[in-house]
Coordinates of C-alpha atoms in Angstrom, one line a residue:
X1 CA 3.7 -3.3 33.5
X2 CA 2.4 0.3 33.6
X3 CA 5.6 1.5 35.3
X4 CA 7.6 -0.4 32.7
X5 CA 5.7 1.3 29.8
X6 CA 6.1 4.7 31.4
X7 CA 9.8 4.2 32.0
X8 CA 10.3 3.1 28.5
X9 CA 8.5 6.1 27.1
X10 CA 10.4 8.4 29.4
X11 CA 13.8 7.0 28.3
X12 CA 12.8 7.3 24.6
X13 CA 11.7 10.9 25.0
X14 CA 14.9 11.8 26.8
X15 CA 17.0 10.2 24.1
X16 CA 15.2 11.8 21.1
X17 CA 15.4 15.4 19.9
X18 CA 12.7 17.7 21.2
X19 CA 11.7 18.8 17.7
X20 CA 10.4 16.0 15.5
X21 CA 8.7 15.8 12.1
X22 CA 5.1 15.6 13.4
X23 CA 2.3 16.8 11.1
X24 CA -0.1 19.3 12.6
X25 CA 1.9 19.4 15.8
X26 CA 0.1 16.5 17.4
X27 CA -0.7 12.8 17.0
X28 CA -4.4 12.0 16.5
X29 CA -5.8 8.4 16.6
X30 CA -9.3 7.4 15.6
X31 CA -11.1 4.4 17.2
X32 CA -13.8 3.4 14.7
X33 CA -16.1 0.5 15.6
X34 CA -19.6 -0.7 16.4
X35 CA -20.8 1.0 19.6
X36 CA -24.6 0.4 19.3
X37 CA -25.0 -3.0 17.6
X38 CA -24.2 -6.7 17.9
X39 CA -20.5 -6.0 18.6
X40 CA -20.9 -3.1 21.1
X41 CA -19.4 -5.2 24.0
X42 CA -17.0 -7.1 21.7
X43 CA -15.1 -3.8 21.1
X44 CA -17.2 -0.6 21.2
X45 CA -16.6 2.0 23.9
X46 CA -14.3 -0.4 25.8
X47 CA -11.8 -0.3 23.0
X48 CA -11.9 3.5 23.1
X49 CA -11.1 3.3 26.8
X50 CA -8.2 0.9 26.1
X51 CA -6.8 3.3 23.6
X52 CA -7.0 6.2 26.1
X53 CA -5.3 4.0 28.7
X54 CA -2.4 3.3 26.2
X55 CA -2.0 7.1 25.6
X56 CA -2.0 7.8 29.4
X57 CA 0.5 5.0 30.1
X58 CA 2.7 6.3 27.3
X59 CA 2.9 9.7 29.0
X60 CA 0.3 11.6 27.0
X61 CA 2.8 13.0 24.5
X62 CA 5.2 12.0 21.7
X63 CA 8.2 14.2 21.9
X64 CA 6.5 17.4 23.1
X65 CA 3.4 16.9 21.0
X66 CA 0.0 16.0 22.5
X67 CA -1.7 12.7 21.6
X68 CA -5.5 12.8 21.0
X69 CA -7.9 9.9 20.7
X70 CA -11.3 10.3 18.9
X71 CA -14.0 7.8 18.3
X72 CA -17.1 7.1 16.2
X73 CA -19.8 4.4 15.7
X74 CA -19.7 2.9 12.2
X75 CA -23.0 1.0 12.8
X76 CA -21.5 -2.0 11.0
X77 CA -21.9 -0.3 7.7
X78 CA -18.9 0.0 5.4
X79 CA -20.2 3.1 3.6
X80 CA -20.7 4.9 6.9
X81 CA -17.3 3.8 8.1
X82 CA -15.6 5.0 4.9
X83 CA -17.4 8.4 5.1
X84 CA -16.2 8.9 8.7
X85 CA -12.7 7.9 7.8
X86 CA -12.6 10.2 4.8
X87 CA -13.7 13.1 7.0
X88 CA -11.3 12.2 9.7
X89 CA -8.4 12.2 7.2
X90 CA -9.4 15.2 5.0
X91 CA -10.8 17.5 7.6
X92 CA -10.1 16.4 11.2
X93 CA -6.3 15.7 11.0
X94 CA -6.6 12.1 12.1
X95 CA -3.3 10.3 11.5
X96 CA -4.3 6.7 12.1
X97 CA -7.5 4.6 12.4
X98 CA -7.7 1.5 14.6
X99 CA -10.0 -1.2 15.9
X100 CA -12.4 -1.4 12.9
X101 CA -14.6 -4.3 14.2
X102 CA -16.5 -5.9 11.3
X103 CA -14.5 -7.3 8.4
X104 CA -16.4 -5.5 5.7
X105 CA -15.6 -2.2 7.5
X106 CA -12.0 -3.2 8.1
X107 CA -11.4 -4.0 4.4
X108 CA -13.1 -0.8 3.2
X109 CA -11.2 1.6 5.6
X110 CA -7.9 -0.2 4.9
X111 CA -8.4 0.3 1.2
X112 CA -9.2 4.0 1.7
X113 CA -6.2 4.4 4.0
X114 CA -4.0 2.9 1.4
X115 CA -5.1 5.5 -1.1
X116 CA -4.6 8.3 1.5
X117 CA -1.3 6.8 2.8
X118 CA -2.6 6.5 6.4
X119 CA -1.9 3.8 8.9
X120 CA -4.7 1.4 9.9
X121 CA -4.3 -1.2 12.7
X122 CA -7.2 -3.7 12.7
X123 CA -7.8 -5.2 16.1
X124 CA -11.6 -6.0 15.8
X125 CA -11.9 -7.3 12.3
X126 CA -11.2 -10.9 11.7
X127 CA -10.8 -11.7 8.0
X128 CA -7.4 -13.0 6.7
X129 CA -7.9 -10.9 3.6
X130 CA -6.6 -7.9 5.5
X131 CA -3.1 -9.5 5.3
X132 CA -3.9 -11.6 2.2
X133 CA -4.8 -10.5 -1.3
X134 CA -6.0 -7.1 0.0
X135 CA -3.0 -6.3 2.2
X136 CA -1.6 -2.8 2.3
X137 CA 1.8 -1.3 3.0
X138 CA 0.0 0.9 5.6
X139 CA -2.3 -1.8 6.9
X140 CA -1.6 -3.9 10.0
X141 CA -3.7 -6.7 11.7
X142 CA -3.4 -7.2 15.5
X143 CA -5.0 -9.4 18.1
X144 CA -6.4 -12.4 16.1
X145 CA -7.8 -13.5 12.7
X146 CA -10.0 -16.2 11.3
X147 CA -7.1 -18.6 10.7
X148 CA -6.0 -18.4 14.3
X149 CA -9.5 -19.2 15.5
X150 CA -9.7 -22.1 13.1
X151 CA -6.5 -23.6 14.3
X152 CA -7.4 -23.1 18.0
X153 CA -11.0 -24.0 18.4
X154 CA -11.4 -26.1 15.2
X155 CA -8.2 -28.0 16.0
X156 CA -9.3 -28.8 19.5
X157 CA -12.7 -30.2 18.5
X158 CA -11.3 -32.3 15.7
X159 CA -8.8 -33.9 18.1
X160 CA -11.7 -34.7 20.4
X161 CA -13.5 -36.6 17.6
X162 CA -15.5 -33.8 16.0
X163 CA -14.6 -34.8 12.5
X164 CA -17.8 -33.8 10.7
X165 CA -19.0 -30.1 10.6
X166 CA -21.9 -28.0 9.5
X167 CA -21.5 -24.2 9.6
X168 CA -24.0 -21.5 10.6
X169 CA -22.4 -18.4 9.1
X170 CA -22.8 -14.7 9.3
X171 CA -23.5 -13.5 5.8
X172 CA -20.6 -11.1 5.2
X173 CA -16.8 -11.1 4.7
X174 CA -16.0 -12.1 8.3
X175 CA -18.3 -15.1 8.3
X176 CA -17.1 -16.3 4.9
X177 CA -13.5 -16.1 6.0
X178 CA -14.1 -17.9 9.3
X179 CA -16.1 -20.6 7.6
X180 CA -13.4 -21.0 4.8
X181 CA -10.5 -21.1 7.2
X182 CA -12.1 -23.6 9.6
X183 CA -13.4 -25.8 6.8
X184 CA -9.9 -26.0 5.3
X185 CA -8.3 -26.8 8.6
X186 CA -10.9 -29.5 9.4
X187 CA -10.4 -31.1 6.1
X188 CA -6.6 -31.0 6.5
X189 CA -7.0 -33.0 9.7
X190 CA -9.1 -35.7 7.9
X191 CA -12.5 -34.3 8.8
X192 CA -15.4 -33.4 6.5
X193 CA -17.9 -30.5 6.0
X194 CA -21.5 -31.6 5.4
X195 CA -22.9 -28.1 4.6
X196 CA -23.5 -24.6 5.6
X197 CA -26.3 -22.0 6.0
X198 CA -25.9 -18.2 6.1
X199 CA -27.8 -15.7 8.2
X200 CA -28.0 -11.9 8.1
X201 CA -26.0 -9.8 10.6
X202 CA -28.0 -9.0 13.8
X203 CA -30.5 -11.8 13.4
X204 CA -33.0 -12.4 16.2
X205 CA -34.5 -15.7 15.1
X206 CA -32.1 -18.6 14.3
X207 CA -34.6 -21.4 14.4
X208 CA -34.7 -22.3 10.7
X209 CA -30.8 -22.2 10.6
X210 CA -30.5 -24.3 13.6
X211 CA -33.0 -26.9 12.3
X212 CA -30.9 -27.2 9.2
X213 CA -27.8 -27.7 11.2
X214 CA -29.5 -30.2 13.5
X215 CA -30.8 -32.3 10.6
X216 CA -27.4 -32.3 8.9
X217 CA -26.2 -35.0 11.4
X218 CA -22.8 -33.3 11.7
X219 CA -21.0 -33.9 15.0
X220 CA -20.0 -30.2 15.3
X221 CA -22.0 -27.1 14.4
X222 CA -19.5 -24.4 13.7
X223 CA -20.8 -20.9 14.6
X224 CA -19.1 -18.6 12.2
X225 CA -20.6 -15.5 13.7
X226 CA -19.8 -13.3 16.7
X227 CA -21.1 -10.9 19.4
X228 CA -24.8 -11.0 20.1
X229 CA -25.4 -13.2 17.1
X230 CA -23.4 -16.0 18.8
X231 CA -25.0 -15.4 22.1
X232 CA -28.5 -15.7 20.6
X233 CA -27.5 -18.8 18.6
X234 CA -26.4 -20.6 21.7
X235 CA -29.5 -19.6 23.7
X236 CA -31.8 -20.8 20.9
X237 CA -29.8 -24.0 20.3
X238 CA -30.5 -24.9 23.9
X239 CA -34.2 -24.6 23.3
X240 CA -33.9 -27.1 20.4
X241 CA -31.9 -29.6 22.6
X242 CA -29.1 -29.6 20.1
X243 CA -26.2 -30.4 22.5
X244 CA -28.4 -32.8 24.5
X245 CA -28.9 -34.7 21.2
X246 CA -25.1 -35.2 21.0
X247 CA -24.0 -32.4 18.6
X248 CA -21.4 -30.0 19.8
X249 CA -21.4 -26.2 19.3
X250 CA -18.2 -24.6 18.2
X251 CA -18.2 -20.9 19.1
X252 CA -15.5 -19.9 16.7
X253 CA -15.3 -16.3 17.7
X254 CA -16.4 -15.9 21.3
X255 CA -14.7 -13.7 23.8
X256 CA -14.9 -12.9 27.5
X257 CA -17.4 -10.2 26.8
X258 CA -19.8 -12.6 25.2
X259 CA -19.3 -15.3 27.9
X260 CA -20.2 -12.6 30.5
X261 CA -23.3 -11.6 28.5
X262 CA -24.4 -15.2 28.0
X263 CA -23.8 -16.3 31.6
X264 CA -21.8 -19.3 32.8
X265 CA -24.8 -21.6 33.0
X266 CA -25.2 -21.5 29.2
X267 CA -21.5 -21.0 28.3
X268 CA -19.9 -23.6 30.6
X269 CA -17.8 -26.2 28.8
X270 CA -17.4 -24.2 25.5
X271 CA -14.0 -24.2 23.9
X272 CA -12.9 -20.9 22.4
X273 CA -9.7 -19.1 21.3
X274 CA -8.4 -15.8 22.5
X275 CA -5.0 -14.1 22.3
X276 CA -5.4 -12.5 25.7
X277 CA -6.8 -13.5 29.1
X278 CA -6.7 -11.0 32.0
X279 CA -6.0 -13.7 34.6
X280 CA -3.2 -15.5 32.8
X281 CA -0.2 -13.8 34.5
X282 CA 0.3 -11.2 37.2
X283 CA 0.9 -8.5 34.5
X284 CA -2.3 -9.3 32.6
X285 CA -4.2 -9.4 35.9
X286 CA -2.9 -5.9 36.9
X287 CA -3.9 -4.5 33.5
X288 CA -7.3 -6.2 33.7
X289 CA -8.0 -4.7 37.1
X290 CA -7.0 -1.2 36.0
X291 CA -9.2 -1.6 33.0
X292 CA -12.2 -2.8 35.1
X293 CA -11.8 0.1 37.4
X294 CA -12.6 2.5 34.6
X295 CA -15.1 0.4 32.5
X296 CA -16.7 -2.0 34.9
X297 CA -15.7 -4.9 32.7
X298 CA -12.6 -7.1 32.2
X299 CA -10.9 -6.7 28.8
X300 CA -11.1 -9.3 26.0
X301 CA -8.5 -9.7 23.3
X302 CA -9.9 -6.9 21.2
X303 CA -9.7 -4.4 24.1
X304 CA -6.2 -5.5 25.1
X305 CA -5.2 -5.7 21.4
X306 CA -6.3 -2.1 20.9
X307 CA -4.2 -1.1 23.9
X308 CA -1.2 -2.9 22.3
X309 CA -1.8 -1.4 18.8
X310 CA -1.9 2.2 20.1
X311 CA 1.1 1.7 22.2
X312 CA 3.1 0.2 19.4
X313 CA 2.1 2.9 17.0
X314 CA 3.3 5.5 19.4
X315 CA 6.6 3.6 19.9
X316 CA 7.0 3.5 16.1
X317 CA 6.5 7.3 15.8
X318 CA 9.0 7.8 18.6
X319 CA 11.6 5.5 16.9
X320 CA 11.1 7.1 13.5
X321 CA 11.2 10.6 14.8
X322 CA 8.2 11.3 12.6
X323 CA 4.6 10.4 12.0
X324 CA 5.3 10.1 8.3
X325 CA 3.3 6.9 7.3
X326 CA 6.2 5.3 5.4
X327 CA 8.6 5.9 8.3
X328 CA 6.1 4.7 10.8
X329 CA 5.2 1.6 8.8
X330 CA 8.8 0.7 8.5
X331 CA 9.2 0.9 12.3
X332 CA 6.1 -1.1 12.9
X333 CA 7.5 -3.9 10.8
X334 CA 10.9 -3.6 12.5
X335 CA 10.1 -3.3 16.2
X336 CA 9.3 -6.3 18.4
X337 CA 6.0 -6.2 20.3
X338 CA 6.5 -6.6 24.0
X339 CA 3.7 -5.4 26.2
X340 CA 0.8 -6.7 28.4
X341 CA -0.9 -8.2 25.3
X342 CA 2.0 -9.9 23.5
X343 CA 5.5 -11.1 24.4
X344 CA 8.1 -11.2 21.6
X345 CA 5.4 -10.5 19.0
X346 CA 6.6 -9.7 15.5
X347 CA 5.1 -8.0 12.5
X348 CA 5.4 -9.9 9.2
X349 CA 5.9 -8.5 5.8
X350 CA 2.1 -8.7 5.1
X351 CA 1.3 -6.7 8.2
X352 CA 0.2 -9.6 10.4
X353 CA 1.3 -9.2 14.0
X354 CA 2.3 -12.7 15.1
X355 CA 2.0 -13.6 18.8
X356 CA 0.8 -16.6 20.8
X357 CA -3.0 -17.4 21.1
X358 CA -4.7 -19.5 23.8
X359 CA -7.2 -22.3 23.7
X360 CA -9.7 -21.8 26.5
X361 CA -12.5 -23.7 28.1
X362 CA -15.3 -21.9 29.9
X363 CA -15.4 -22.9 33.6
X364 CA -18.4 -24.4 35.3
X365 CA -20.0 -22.0 37.8
X366 CA -18.8 -24.2 40.7
X367 CA -15.2 -23.7 39.5
X368 CA -15.2 -19.9 39.5
X369 CA -13.6 -18.4 42.6
X370 CA -13.2 -14.7 41.4
X371 CA -15.5 -12.4 39.5
X372 CA -14.8 -12.6 35.7
X373 CA -12.5 -15.5 36.1
X374 CA -14.3 -17.6 33.5
X375 CA -11.5 -19.5 31.6
X376 CA -9.2 -22.4 32.0
X377 CA -6.2 -22.1 29.6
X378 CA -6.0 -25.5 27.9
X379 CA -3.1 -24.8 25.5
X380 CA -0.8 -22.1 24.2
X381 CA -0.6 -22.1 20.4
X382 CA 2.6 -20.5 19.2
X383 CA 2.0 -17.6 16.8
X384 CA 3.8 -19.2 13.9
X385 CA 1.4 -22.1 14.1
X386 CA -1.7 -20.0 14.7
X387 CA -1.3 -17.6 11.8
X388 CA -0.8 -18.2 8.0
X389 CA 2.8 -18.3 6.8
X390 CA 3.1 -14.8 5.2
X391 CA 4.6 -16.4 2.1
X392 CA 1.4 -18.3 1.6
X393 CA -1.0 -15.5 2.5
X394 CA -1.4 -14.2 -1.0
X395 CA -0.2 -10.7 0.0
X396 CA 1.7 -9.2 -3.0
X397 CA 4.0 -7.3 -0.6
X398 CA 5.6 -10.6 0.5
X399 CA 8.7 -11.2 -1.6

């Protein structure tokens, strides 16, 4: 795969004039995410490494211009993220911002970038509002969203008889979106929602929330949170004997990083949805091992999605012969996405990159034969089923 990308880049460079319309004589990409909080392993410094890998695999230059990657920690605060983004755009000559874990951050930076006419590619944020009512001609959403998670994990549990749900939800835009999308999907399949409770981001004590969920009598407790919050919820649920009592936990946003952090003893048997798994094909395995060599960890869908987003952005600049945001946006909508993350991916009019997602089950410790090989792939969900029909997304850009 690396050789394929390098060859593709080399062919493109050879076929394109040496002089191109590049502002500031370089391409500068910012990776803005949580590097010290509950989502530090979910994206964090690993997404920064994925972005640097993409640049290296691309050849390090677009035309004859260098490519630079910078990063910062937004601390899961939209105001801090917006201030960093503004400085990057106004002073530091950053052309595009990517990753943007935390939906409140993603929405805030995408809105600022629309005003500044700058490209954002969200790979860490989850809310469907990014490509719904708050979509942008310069905003793109890669890797996953709350609708895909609802269809994957929610759909699997409803089919298994989990037709009554209670939600334990992170109290901000991401949690609301995940709860709403999953609730709507459960109801569309004939299920019911008995209630919900919301908790602050980065909680340490989930006892009162779990007691409410336990007393609801719902067959499934939907965890509409992520990162360390989900890990802590699952650990404390075990102390209350919730699953032993017959209720199921639905980890609606849970990735390889969190499975590793929680450990197989606690995570075994969980169903979850990711759009990438390192051990799914020979190409993903080769990428995963290269990634692990430089980070010590295998990539999840956010890390691999960031690699894909950076690669596609550079391809779009190359195809446009310019880093002008309008020209690059047009090419991002036009070009198919074929890389280690996605095969035959496509970008819809609302900015949603549509590719397949995968329903997983976490293996039992006795089933693991290789380090980090934690998943069984239960089903492939075609992208057109996983993501909202752009015409129904509420995005005003969709004609």
